[in-house]
Each structure stands twice: as C-alpha cells, then as structure tokens.
Tab-separated table of C-alpha atoms in Angstrom:
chain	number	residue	atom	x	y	z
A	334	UNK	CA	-12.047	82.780	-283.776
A	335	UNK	CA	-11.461	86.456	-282.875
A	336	UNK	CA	-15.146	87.657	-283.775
A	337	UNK	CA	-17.051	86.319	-280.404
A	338	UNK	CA	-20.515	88.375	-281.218
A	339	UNK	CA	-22.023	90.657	-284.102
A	340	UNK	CA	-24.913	92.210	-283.687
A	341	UNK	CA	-25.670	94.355	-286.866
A	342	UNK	CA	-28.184	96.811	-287.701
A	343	UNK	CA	-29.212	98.730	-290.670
A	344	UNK	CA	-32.987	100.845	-289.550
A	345	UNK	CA	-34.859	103.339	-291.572
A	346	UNK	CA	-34.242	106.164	-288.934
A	347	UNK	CA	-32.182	108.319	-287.118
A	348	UNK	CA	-30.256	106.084	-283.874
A	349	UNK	CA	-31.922	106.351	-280.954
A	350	UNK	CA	-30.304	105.219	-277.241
A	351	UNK	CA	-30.780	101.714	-277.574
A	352	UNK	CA	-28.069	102.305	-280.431
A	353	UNK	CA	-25.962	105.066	-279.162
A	354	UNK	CA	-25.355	103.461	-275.672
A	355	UNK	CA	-22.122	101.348	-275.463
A	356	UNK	CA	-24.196	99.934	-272.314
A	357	UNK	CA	-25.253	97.004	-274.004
A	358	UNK	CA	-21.694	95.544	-274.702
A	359	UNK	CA	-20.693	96.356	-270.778
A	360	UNK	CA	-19.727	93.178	-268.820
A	361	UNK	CA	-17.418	91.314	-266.496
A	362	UNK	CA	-15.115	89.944	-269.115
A	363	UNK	CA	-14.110	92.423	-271.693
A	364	UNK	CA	-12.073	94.767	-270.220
A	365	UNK	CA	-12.304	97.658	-273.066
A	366	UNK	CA	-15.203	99.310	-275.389
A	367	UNK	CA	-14.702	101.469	-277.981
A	368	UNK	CA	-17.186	103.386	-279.561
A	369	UNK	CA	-17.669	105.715	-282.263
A	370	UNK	CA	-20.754	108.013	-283.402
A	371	UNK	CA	-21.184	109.246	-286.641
A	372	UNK	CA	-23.556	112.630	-286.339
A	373	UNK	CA	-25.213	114.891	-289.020
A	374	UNK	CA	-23.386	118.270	-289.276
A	375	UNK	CA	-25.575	121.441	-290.158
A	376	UNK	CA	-22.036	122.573	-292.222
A	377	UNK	CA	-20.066	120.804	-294.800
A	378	UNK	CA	-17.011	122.664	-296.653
A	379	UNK	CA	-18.825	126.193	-295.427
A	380	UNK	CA	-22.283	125.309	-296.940
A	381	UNK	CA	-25.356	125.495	-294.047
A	382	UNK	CA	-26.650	121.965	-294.285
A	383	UNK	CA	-30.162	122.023	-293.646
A	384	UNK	CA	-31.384	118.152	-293.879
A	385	UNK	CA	-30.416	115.226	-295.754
A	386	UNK	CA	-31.113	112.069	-296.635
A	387	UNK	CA	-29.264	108.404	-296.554
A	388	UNK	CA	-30.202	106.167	-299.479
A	389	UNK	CA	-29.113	102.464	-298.371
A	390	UNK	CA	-28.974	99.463	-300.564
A	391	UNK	CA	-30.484	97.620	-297.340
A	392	UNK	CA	-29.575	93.757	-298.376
A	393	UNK	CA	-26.146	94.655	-299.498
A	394	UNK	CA	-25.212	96.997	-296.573
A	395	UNK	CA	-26.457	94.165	-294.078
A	396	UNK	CA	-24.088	91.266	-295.846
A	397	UNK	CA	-21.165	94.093	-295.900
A	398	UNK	CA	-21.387	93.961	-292.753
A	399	UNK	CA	-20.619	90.933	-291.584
A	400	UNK	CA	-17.889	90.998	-293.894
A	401	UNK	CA	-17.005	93.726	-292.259
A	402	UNK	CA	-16.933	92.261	-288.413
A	403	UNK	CA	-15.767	89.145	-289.707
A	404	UNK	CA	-12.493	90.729	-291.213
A	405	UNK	CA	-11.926	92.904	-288.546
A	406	UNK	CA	-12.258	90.528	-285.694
A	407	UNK	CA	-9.849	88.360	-287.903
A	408	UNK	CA	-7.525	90.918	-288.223
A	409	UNK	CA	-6.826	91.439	-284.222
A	410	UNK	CA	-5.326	87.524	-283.873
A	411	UNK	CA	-6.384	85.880	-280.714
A	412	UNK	CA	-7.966	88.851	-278.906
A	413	UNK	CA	-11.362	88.147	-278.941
A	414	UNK	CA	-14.013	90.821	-280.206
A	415	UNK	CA	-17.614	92.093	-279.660
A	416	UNK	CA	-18.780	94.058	-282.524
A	417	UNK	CA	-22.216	96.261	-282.126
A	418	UNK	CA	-22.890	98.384	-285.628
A	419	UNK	CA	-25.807	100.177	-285.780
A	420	UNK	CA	-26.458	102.727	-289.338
A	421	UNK	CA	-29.377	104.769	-289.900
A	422	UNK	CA	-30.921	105.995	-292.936
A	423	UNK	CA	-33.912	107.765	-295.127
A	424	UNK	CA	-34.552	111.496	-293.723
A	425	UNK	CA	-32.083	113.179	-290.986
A	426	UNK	CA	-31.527	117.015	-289.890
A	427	UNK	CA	-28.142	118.194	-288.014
A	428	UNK	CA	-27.811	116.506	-284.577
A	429	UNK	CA	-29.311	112.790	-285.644
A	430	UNK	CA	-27.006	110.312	-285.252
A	431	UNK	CA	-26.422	108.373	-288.342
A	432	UNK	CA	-24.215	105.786	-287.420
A	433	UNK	CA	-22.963	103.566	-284.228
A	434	UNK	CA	-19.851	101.422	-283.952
A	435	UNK	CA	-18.913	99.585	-280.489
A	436	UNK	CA	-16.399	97.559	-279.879
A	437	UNK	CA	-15.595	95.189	-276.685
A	438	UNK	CA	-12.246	93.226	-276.041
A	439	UNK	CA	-10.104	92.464	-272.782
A	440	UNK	CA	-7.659	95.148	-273.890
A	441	UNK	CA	-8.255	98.651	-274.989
A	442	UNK	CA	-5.729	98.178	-278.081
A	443	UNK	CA	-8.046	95.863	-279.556
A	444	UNK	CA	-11.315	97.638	-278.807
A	445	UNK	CA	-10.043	101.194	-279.749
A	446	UNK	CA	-7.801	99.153	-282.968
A	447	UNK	CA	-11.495	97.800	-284.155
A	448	UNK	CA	-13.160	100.139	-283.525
A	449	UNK	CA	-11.519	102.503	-285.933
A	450	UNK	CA	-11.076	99.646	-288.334
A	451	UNK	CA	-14.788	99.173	-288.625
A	452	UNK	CA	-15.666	102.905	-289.114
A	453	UNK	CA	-13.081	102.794	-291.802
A	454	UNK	CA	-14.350	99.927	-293.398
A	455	UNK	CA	-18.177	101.325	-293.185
A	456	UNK	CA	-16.650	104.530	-295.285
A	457	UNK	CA	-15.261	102.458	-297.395
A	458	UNK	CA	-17.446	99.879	-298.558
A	459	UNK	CA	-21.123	100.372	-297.135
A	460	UNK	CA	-23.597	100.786	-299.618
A	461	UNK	CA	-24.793	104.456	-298.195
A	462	UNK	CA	-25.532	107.689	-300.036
A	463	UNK	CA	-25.518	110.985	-298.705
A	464	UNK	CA	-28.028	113.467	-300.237
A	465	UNK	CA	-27.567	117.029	-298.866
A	466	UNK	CA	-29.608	119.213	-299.055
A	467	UNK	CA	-28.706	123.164	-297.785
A	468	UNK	CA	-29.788	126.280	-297.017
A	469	UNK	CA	-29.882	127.714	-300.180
A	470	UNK	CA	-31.988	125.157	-301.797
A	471	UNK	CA	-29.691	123.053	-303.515
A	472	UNK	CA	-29.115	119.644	-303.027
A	473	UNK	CA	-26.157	117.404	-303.661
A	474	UNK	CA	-25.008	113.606	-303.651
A	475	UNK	CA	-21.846	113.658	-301.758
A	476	UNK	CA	-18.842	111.244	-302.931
A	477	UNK	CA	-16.511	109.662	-300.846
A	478	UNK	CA	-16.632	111.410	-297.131
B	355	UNK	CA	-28.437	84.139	-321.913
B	356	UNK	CA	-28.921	85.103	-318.249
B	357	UNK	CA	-31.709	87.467	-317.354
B	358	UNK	CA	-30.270	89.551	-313.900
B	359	UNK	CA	-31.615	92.132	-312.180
B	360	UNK	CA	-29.543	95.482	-312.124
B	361	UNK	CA	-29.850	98.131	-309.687
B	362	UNK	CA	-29.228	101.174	-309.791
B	363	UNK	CA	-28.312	104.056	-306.653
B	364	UNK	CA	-27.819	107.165	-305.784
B	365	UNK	CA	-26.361	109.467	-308.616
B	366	UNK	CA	-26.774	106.425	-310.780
B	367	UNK	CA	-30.313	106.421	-310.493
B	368	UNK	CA	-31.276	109.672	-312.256
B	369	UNK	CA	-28.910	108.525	-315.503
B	370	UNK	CA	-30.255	104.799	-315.818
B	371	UNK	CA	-33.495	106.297	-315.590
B	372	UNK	CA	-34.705	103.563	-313.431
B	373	UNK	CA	-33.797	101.921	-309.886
B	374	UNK	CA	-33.775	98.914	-311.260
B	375	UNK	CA	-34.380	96.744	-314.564
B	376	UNK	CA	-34.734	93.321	-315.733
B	377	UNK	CA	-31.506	92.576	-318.672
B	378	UNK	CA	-29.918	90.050	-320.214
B	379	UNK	CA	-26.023	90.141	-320.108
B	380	UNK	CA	-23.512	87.162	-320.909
B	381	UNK	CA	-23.024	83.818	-318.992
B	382	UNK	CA	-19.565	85.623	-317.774
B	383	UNK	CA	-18.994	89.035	-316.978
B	384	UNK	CA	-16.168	91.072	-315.098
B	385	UNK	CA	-16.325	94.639	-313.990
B	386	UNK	CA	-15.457	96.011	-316.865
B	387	UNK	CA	-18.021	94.197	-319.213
B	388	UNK	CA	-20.929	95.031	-317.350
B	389	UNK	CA	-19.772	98.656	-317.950
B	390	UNK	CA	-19.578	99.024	-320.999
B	391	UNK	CA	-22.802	96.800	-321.359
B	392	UNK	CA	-24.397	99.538	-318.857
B	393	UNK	CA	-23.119	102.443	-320.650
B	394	UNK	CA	-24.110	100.721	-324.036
B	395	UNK	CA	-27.800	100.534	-322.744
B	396	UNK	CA	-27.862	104.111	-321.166
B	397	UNK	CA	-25.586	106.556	-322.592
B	398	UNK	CA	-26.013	109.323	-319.632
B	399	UNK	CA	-24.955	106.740	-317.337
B	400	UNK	CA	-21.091	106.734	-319.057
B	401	UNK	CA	-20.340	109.780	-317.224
B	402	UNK	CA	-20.673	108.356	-313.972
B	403	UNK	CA	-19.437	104.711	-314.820
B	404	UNK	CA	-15.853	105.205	-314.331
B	405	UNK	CA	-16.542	105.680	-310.944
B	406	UNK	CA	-18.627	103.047	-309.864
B	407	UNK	CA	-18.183	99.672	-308.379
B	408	UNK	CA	-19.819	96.776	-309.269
B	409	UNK	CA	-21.841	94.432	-306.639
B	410	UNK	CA	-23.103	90.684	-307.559
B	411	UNK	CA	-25.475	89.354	-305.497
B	412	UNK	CA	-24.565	91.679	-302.391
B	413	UNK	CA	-20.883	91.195	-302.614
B	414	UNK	CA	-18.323	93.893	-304.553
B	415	UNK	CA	-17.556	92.021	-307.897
B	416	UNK	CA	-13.590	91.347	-308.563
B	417	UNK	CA	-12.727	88.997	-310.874
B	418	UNK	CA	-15.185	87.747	-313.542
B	419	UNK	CA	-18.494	85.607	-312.430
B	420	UNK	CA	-20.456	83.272	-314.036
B	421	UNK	CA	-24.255	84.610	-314.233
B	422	UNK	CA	-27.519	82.921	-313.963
B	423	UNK	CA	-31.369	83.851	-313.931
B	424	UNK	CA	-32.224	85.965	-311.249
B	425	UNK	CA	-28.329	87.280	-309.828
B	426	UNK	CA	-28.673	90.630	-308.780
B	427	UNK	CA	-26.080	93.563	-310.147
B	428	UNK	CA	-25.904	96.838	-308.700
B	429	UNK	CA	-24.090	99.767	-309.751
B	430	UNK	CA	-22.307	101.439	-306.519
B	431	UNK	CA	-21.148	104.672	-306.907
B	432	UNK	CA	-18.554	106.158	-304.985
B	433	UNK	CA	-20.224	105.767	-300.590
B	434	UNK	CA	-20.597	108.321	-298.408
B	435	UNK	CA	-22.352	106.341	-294.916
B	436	UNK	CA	-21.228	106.969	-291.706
C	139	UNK	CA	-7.881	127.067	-278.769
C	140	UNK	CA	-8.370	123.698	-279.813
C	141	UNK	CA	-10.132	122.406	-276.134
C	142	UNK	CA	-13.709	124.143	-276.997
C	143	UNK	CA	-14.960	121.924	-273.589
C	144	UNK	CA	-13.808	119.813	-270.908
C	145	UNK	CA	-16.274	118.427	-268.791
C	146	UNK	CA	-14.608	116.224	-265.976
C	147	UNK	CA	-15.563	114.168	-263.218
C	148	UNK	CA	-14.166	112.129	-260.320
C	149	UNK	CA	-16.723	110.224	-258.365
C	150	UNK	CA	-16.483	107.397	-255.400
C	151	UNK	CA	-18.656	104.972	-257.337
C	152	UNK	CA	-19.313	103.007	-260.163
C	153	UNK	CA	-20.174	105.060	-263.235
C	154	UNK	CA	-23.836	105.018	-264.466
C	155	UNK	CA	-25.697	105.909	-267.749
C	156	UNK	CA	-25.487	109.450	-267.223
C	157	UNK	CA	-21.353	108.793	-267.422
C	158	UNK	CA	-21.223	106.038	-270.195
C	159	UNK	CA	-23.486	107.129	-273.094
C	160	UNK	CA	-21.961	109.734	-274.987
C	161	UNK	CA	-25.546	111.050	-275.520
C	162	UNK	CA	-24.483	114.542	-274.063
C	163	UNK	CA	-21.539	115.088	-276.416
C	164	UNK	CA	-23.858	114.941	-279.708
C	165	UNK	CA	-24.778	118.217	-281.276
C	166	UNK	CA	-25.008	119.642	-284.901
C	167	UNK	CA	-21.163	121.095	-285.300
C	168	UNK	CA	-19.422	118.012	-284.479
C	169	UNK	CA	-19.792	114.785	-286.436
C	170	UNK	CA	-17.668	112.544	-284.939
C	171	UNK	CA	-17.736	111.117	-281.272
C	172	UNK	CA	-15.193	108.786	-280.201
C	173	UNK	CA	-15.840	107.052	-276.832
C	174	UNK	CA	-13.763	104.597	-274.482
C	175	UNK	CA	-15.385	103.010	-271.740
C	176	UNK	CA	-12.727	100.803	-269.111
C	177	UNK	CA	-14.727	98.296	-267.296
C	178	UNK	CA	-13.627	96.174	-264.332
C	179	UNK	CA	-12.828	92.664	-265.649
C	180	UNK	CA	-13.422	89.285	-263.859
C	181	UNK	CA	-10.082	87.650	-264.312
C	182	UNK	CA	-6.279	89.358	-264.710
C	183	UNK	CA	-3.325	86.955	-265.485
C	184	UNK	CA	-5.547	83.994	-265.175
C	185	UNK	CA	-6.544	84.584	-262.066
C	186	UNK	CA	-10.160	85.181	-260.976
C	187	UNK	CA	-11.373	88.681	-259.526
C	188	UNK	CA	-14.214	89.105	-256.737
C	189	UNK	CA	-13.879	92.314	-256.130
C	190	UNK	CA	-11.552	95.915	-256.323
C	191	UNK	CA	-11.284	99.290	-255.047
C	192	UNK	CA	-9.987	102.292	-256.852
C	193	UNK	CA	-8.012	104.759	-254.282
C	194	UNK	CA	-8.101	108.099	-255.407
C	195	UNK	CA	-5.664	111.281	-255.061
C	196	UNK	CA	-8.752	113.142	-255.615
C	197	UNK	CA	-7.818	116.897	-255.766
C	198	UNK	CA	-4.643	115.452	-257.783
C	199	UNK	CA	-6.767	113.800	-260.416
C	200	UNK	CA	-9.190	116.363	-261.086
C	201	UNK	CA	-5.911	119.188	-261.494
C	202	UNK	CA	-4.614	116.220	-263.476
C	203	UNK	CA	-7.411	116.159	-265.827
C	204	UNK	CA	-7.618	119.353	-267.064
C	205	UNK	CA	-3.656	119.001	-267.603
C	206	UNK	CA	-4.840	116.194	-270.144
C	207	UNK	CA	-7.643	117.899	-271.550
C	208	UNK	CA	-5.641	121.061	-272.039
C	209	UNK	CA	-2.547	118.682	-273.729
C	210	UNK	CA	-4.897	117.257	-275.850
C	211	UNK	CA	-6.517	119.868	-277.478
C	212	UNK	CA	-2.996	121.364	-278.001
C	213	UNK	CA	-1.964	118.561	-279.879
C	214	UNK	CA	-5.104	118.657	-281.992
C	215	UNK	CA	-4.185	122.204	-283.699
C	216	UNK	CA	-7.205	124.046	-285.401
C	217	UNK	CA	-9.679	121.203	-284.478
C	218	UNK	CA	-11.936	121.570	-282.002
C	219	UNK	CA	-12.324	119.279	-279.371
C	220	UNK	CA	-14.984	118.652	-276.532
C	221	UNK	CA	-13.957	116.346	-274.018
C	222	UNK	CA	-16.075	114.825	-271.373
C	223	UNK	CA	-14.030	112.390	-269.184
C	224	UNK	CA	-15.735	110.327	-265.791
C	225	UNK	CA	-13.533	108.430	-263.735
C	226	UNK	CA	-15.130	106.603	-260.621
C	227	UNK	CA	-13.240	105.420	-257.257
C	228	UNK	CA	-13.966	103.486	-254.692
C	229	UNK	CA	-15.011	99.734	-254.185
C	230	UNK	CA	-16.390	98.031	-257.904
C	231	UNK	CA	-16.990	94.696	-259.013
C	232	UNK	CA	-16.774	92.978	-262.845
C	233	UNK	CA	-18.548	94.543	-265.356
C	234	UNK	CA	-18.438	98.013	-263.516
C	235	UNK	CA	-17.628	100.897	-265.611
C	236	UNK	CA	-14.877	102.824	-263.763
C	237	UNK	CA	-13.758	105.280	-266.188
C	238	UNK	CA	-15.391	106.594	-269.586
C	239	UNK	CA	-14.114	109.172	-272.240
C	240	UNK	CA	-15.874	111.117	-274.538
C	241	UNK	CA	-14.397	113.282	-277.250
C	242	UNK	CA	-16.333	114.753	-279.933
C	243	UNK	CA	-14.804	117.107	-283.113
C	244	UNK	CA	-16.169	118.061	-286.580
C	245	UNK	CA	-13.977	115.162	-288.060
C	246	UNK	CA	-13.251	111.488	-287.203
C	247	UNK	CA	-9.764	111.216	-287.036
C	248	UNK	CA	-9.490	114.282	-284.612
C	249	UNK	CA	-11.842	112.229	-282.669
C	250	UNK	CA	-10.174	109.203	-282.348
C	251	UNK	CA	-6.742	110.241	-281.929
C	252	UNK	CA	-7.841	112.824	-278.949
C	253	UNK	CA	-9.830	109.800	-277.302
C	254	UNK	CA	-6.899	107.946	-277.575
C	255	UNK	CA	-4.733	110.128	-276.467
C	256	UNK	CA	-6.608	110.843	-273.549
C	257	UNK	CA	-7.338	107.648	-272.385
C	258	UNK	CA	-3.211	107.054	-272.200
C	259	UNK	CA	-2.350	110.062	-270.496
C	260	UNK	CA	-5.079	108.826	-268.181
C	261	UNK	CA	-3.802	105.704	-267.922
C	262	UNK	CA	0.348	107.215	-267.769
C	263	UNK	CA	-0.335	110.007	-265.006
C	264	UNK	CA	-3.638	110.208	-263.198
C	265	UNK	CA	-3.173	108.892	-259.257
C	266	UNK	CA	-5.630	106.509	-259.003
C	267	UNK	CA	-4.362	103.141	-257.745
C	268	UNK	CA	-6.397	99.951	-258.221
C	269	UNK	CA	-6.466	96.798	-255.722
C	270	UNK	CA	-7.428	93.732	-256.742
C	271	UNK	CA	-9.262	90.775	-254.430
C	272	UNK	CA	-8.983	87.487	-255.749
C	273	UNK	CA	-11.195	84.868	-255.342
C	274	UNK	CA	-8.658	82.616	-253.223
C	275	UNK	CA	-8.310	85.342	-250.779
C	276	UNK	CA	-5.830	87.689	-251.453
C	277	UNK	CA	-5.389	90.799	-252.836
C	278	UNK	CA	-2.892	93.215	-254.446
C	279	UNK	CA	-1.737	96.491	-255.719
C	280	UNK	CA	-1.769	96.592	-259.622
C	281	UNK	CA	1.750	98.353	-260.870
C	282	UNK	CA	0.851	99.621	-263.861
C	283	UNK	CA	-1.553	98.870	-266.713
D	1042	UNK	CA	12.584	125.508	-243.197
D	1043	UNK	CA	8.808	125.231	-244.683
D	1044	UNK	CA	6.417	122.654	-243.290
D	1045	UNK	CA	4.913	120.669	-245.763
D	1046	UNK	CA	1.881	118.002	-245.296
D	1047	UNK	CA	3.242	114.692	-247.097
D	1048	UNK	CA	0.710	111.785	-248.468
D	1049	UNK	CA	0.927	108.595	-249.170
D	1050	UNK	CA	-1.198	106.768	-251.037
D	1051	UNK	CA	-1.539	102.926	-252.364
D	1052	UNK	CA	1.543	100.694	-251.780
D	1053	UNK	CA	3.446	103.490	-250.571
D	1054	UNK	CA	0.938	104.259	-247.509
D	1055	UNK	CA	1.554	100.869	-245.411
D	1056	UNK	CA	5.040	101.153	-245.625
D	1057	UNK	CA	4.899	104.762	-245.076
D	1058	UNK	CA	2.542	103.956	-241.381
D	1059	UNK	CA	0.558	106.512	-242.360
D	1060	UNK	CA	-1.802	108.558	-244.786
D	1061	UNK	CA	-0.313	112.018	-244.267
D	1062	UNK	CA	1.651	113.805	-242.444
D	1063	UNK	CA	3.565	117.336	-241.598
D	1064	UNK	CA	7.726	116.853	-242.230
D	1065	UNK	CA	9.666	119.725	-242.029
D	1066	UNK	CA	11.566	120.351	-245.248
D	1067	UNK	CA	14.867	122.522	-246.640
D	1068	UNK	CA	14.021	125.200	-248.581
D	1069	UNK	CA	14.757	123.876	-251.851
D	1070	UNK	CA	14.852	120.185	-253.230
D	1071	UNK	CA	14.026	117.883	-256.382
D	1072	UNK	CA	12.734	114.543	-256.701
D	1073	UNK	CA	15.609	112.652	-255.692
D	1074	UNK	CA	16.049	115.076	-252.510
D	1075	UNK	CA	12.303	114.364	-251.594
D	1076	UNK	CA	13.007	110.241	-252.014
D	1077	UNK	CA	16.008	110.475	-249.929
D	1078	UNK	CA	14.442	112.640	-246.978
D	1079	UNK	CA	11.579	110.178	-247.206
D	1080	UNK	CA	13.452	107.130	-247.495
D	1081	UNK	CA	15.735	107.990	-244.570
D	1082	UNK	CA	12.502	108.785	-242.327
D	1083	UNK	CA	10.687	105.639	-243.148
D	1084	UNK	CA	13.281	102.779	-244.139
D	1085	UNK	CA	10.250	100.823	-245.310
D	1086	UNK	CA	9.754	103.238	-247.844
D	1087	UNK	CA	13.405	102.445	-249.648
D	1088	UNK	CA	11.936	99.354	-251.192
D	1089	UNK	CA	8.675	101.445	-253.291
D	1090	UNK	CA	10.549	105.082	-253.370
D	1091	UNK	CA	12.472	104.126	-256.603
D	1092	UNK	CA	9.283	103.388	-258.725
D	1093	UNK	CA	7.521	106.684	-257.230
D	1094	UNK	CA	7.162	110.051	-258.690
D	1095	UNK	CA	6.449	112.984	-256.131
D	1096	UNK	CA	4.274	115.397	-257.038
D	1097	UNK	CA	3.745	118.628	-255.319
D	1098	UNK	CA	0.473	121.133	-255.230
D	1099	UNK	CA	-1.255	118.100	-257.531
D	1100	UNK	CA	1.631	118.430	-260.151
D	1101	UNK	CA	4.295	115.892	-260.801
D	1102	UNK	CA	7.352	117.514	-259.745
D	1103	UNK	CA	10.161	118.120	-262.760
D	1104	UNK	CA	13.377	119.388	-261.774
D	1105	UNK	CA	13.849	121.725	-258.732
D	1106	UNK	CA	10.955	123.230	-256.266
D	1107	UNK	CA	10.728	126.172	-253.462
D	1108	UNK	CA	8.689	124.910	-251.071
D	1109	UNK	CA	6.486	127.098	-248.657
D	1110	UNK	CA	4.455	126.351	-245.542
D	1111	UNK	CA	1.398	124.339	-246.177
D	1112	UNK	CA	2.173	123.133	-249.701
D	1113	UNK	CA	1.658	119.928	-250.388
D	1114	UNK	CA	4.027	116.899	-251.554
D	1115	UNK	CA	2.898	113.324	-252.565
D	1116	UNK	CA	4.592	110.006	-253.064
D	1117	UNK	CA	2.835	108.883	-256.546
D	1118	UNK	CA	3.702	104.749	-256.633
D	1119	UNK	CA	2.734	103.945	-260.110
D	1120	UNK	CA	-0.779	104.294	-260.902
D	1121	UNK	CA	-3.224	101.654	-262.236
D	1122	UNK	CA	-6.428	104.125	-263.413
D	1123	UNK	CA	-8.487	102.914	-266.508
C-alpha cells in the first residue's frame, strides 16, 4: 500500500508549531516533504477582513480525511507516502494559520504530487465554513474558495 | 419509518432554523429525496438546497441508501476550509 | 515585480529549525505557503548510505539563487511572491535536511507552482555536487538527480 | 592575453590535479573553446569535459565571452543539489 502513515488532525484553534513544522515527518528514508500552509488573509476580493470564523462538522471532516490520505496515497502507485494534515477552526484573525498539509516520499514528485492533491481534496470536500467578518461590519459565509 | 438525525451547517443553519433535528424520512432515500423532503419541511431552506451536498453517516451520499434509526444526515453546503 | 522577497542562504551544515519551518514566511497578505524540504536519504539504488558531503561553488550558488528567485517571480506575472530558500553544504548524514524552500503568495496555485519551480531550477543549475559513502566502503559522485 | 583563475570542482577537480588555478587565456572564446584549452592542458579532463558546463563570473556561460584579467571561469560537472 502507498499510504505508509496518516496522522490527522482537526483542533478547535489556530495551528501552532507542532503543526506548522514539516520537522516531524523529517527522516533517513523519505527523501522529499512537501508542505503546504493555508493562512488567514486580512483582504479578500478588496474587502479588509478583520476576523473570521471556521465552522467544522468535526466527525465528518475527521472520516474525510482519511478518505482523503487513503485516495491520495493510492493514487501515487508504489511510491510510498507519509501524510501529516493538520486544520484549525472556531475564531481566527489575519496571520493564523488555518490549515497544514505535509507530505513525505523518497522522491520529490510524489511528495510535491500529494501534497497538492491533498490541499485540493481538503477544498473540495472538507466539511469547513468560512465566516468573514470585515471591516465594515458585515459578515459573510464564503462559498467555494 | 426511520427516525435520523439531520444536521444542519453553515448558511444552512439560519434557514432550517435549527443545527440539528430529530425526522422521520423513508427506508430509502437518494440525494434528491432528502431535498425535497428538506425543503418540504423548511421552505427558506429551498433557496439554498440546490447547492448543497448531502452526507450519510459522515460520508457524501451518491446513490440511494437504505436508512435506519439513528443514521445521521447533514446538509453540506458549498466548503470553503483550507 | 512579481519577487516581493528573496531571502537566501548557503550554509556548511545541516539545516536546522530556523531553515525548515516555514514559520517566518506567514503573515496576513499571503495565504498560501508552499514548502519543500530535500532530506538526505539512507539508501540510493538499493544501496545503503553512511554518510555524504555536499561541495559547494559557494559565491556561484548564492549569484545562482537570486537568478532563480528573480526567474521565478517573472514567470509568476502580477502575483507576488516571497521566497525564502536554505541550502546547506558540507558533510550530512540520513535524515539531514540539506536544502528547504519556502514560497509564500496571496493564492495557492502561485504558491505551488513557484515552489516547484524553484526547487527544479535548483536542482537543474545550482553547483553543488553531492558524494555519497556507502556502507561497503566506497563512495561516489552523484551525476545528476 | 587575460589571466583568468580556473576551478574545478567535484569529479572534475581530481582529474583536473587541482582546485584552481591561473591559465592564461585568448581574448575571446565560448564554451567549446574553454573545453578544448582545458582538455588539451589536462588530458584527464577529456573524459568529464563533455558533460560540463563552464561558467564564468558565477554565470553559466552562453555563447561567446571577453575575458579580462582576474575573471573567473569554472568547470560545472553536473550538479547533484537538492
């Protein structure tokens, strides 16, 4: 099987370094890690985002993603595949770090292949909202990203 | 007839008036059933329908399903993680 | 311009935190930071590695650098990028991080594809040789990647 | 003619019998000129030159060059960074 580890995380909170860090997935055998952060933006389409908040249908978004690692990993053949997700949610302001995605294979095609492949999949299909709220007062449920 | 649980998210939530609710529904539903069911049982909620997916019991719903006591829908309009 | 930031390192050891979390790249204008991290493997064709050392062109590879930073950005158009690259020289053994890439941009893709892009060009022109000691002994230049 | 300081680095130094060194040079040359002066100063070098670039003042050389006294010209054997 292609999918050698998972470790998947969905926390009430903005990421901190334990989940940022790629260090974790370092070692002597995969050659590659690919990572990918996912951080609030104080603008979206011109508007001045002041804070927002990530609704998460916990259970579901925790089974999506194994699905998730599981299809990936499947997808890359014979190249085996380290997966480390972490997504945040409840109350963030510009500069919190929402989500994590690492990846670790022999070969950076794989890692950097996954990698995207997972974010991709985590737009897709995770069970996240996105409630901005912005400068002006107003506040909006975004749809889609 | 199945009682499930049906959740509701996000800009689902203000329409259905509830996060979730107790209802009964038919031994087999697909997508489109529970719907029109929804919409049926809260008409503010048929704007947004179109849009949604459907999850059963933490998985996206394709297909029909056979329903018992205690599954779990959820409405799940359109994501925006990452 | 594109390149908003290029912050780029050659050093004669094995990378540390500072180097491998992309900690320093997040901000509130960008929301998307795509990482690669190459770390030195324990086997390479089936056969097992002790040990390796990275020589170094050194003045070469840091003019080199900002070539690739520079190209980059160009090729991302209106996006702006901010690049942080490390790449480490000297002796290393598995699991040692010898080179990591950082790119961060308002967007995802624009992330991705610079990181990408970035690690190839680093992996196509910058003249750093690596020479790998096997376990039985011997040892030998790598041609290529 | 200028005098140049020459480096070799990698699988190009042992044949090579050194790290560096001055070599005077014509005026003008290209890649090919550069592999051909080298090759016929160190005949070790005739096995590795084909697979080396040259780069000169810590840019890969394209096309033709003027060189001056002091610059700098390097046998690149192909690199292995990552």
């Amino acid at each position: 099987m292609a999918l050698v580890r998972a470790s998947l995380h969905v926390v009430d909170h903005p990421l901190t370094a334990e989940a940022t860090s790629p260090a974790a997935l370092v070692g002597p055998t995969d050659g590659a890690i690919a990572s990918f952060l996912g951080v609030v933006r104080d603008h979206h389409h011109g508007q001045a985002v002041r804070s927002l908040r990530y609704e998460c249908y916990v259970p579901m978004a925790e089974h999506q993603l194994e699905r998730i690692a599981e299809a990936v990993g499947a997808e890359l053949g014979e190249q085996p595949l380290v997966v480390s997700v972490w997504h945040g949610y409840g109350e963030m302001v510009p500069g919190d770090v929402s989500l994590a995605v690492h990846c670790a294979s022999p070969h950076r095609v794989a890692a950097f292949d996954a990698c995207r492949a997972v974010v991709e999949a985590i737009k897709a299909d995770l069970p996240i909202w996105k409630e901005e709220r912005y400068a002006d007062g107003s506040a909006r449920w975004l749809k889609g990203s | 007839m199945p009682i499930v649980t049906v959740r509701y998210f996000a800009h689902a939530r203000d329409p259905a008036g509830c996060a979730e609710e107790a209802v009964e529904m038919p031994d087999r539903v697909d997508v489109d059933a529970v719907r029109s069911l929804l919409g049926a049982r809260h008409p503010a909620l048929q704007r947004v329908l179109p849009a949604c997916r459907v999850a059963h019991n933490l998985d996206f719903l394709r297909g029909e399903v056979e329903l018992a006591d205690g599954d779990e829908l959820a409405l799940i309009p359109p994501v925006s993680g990452g």
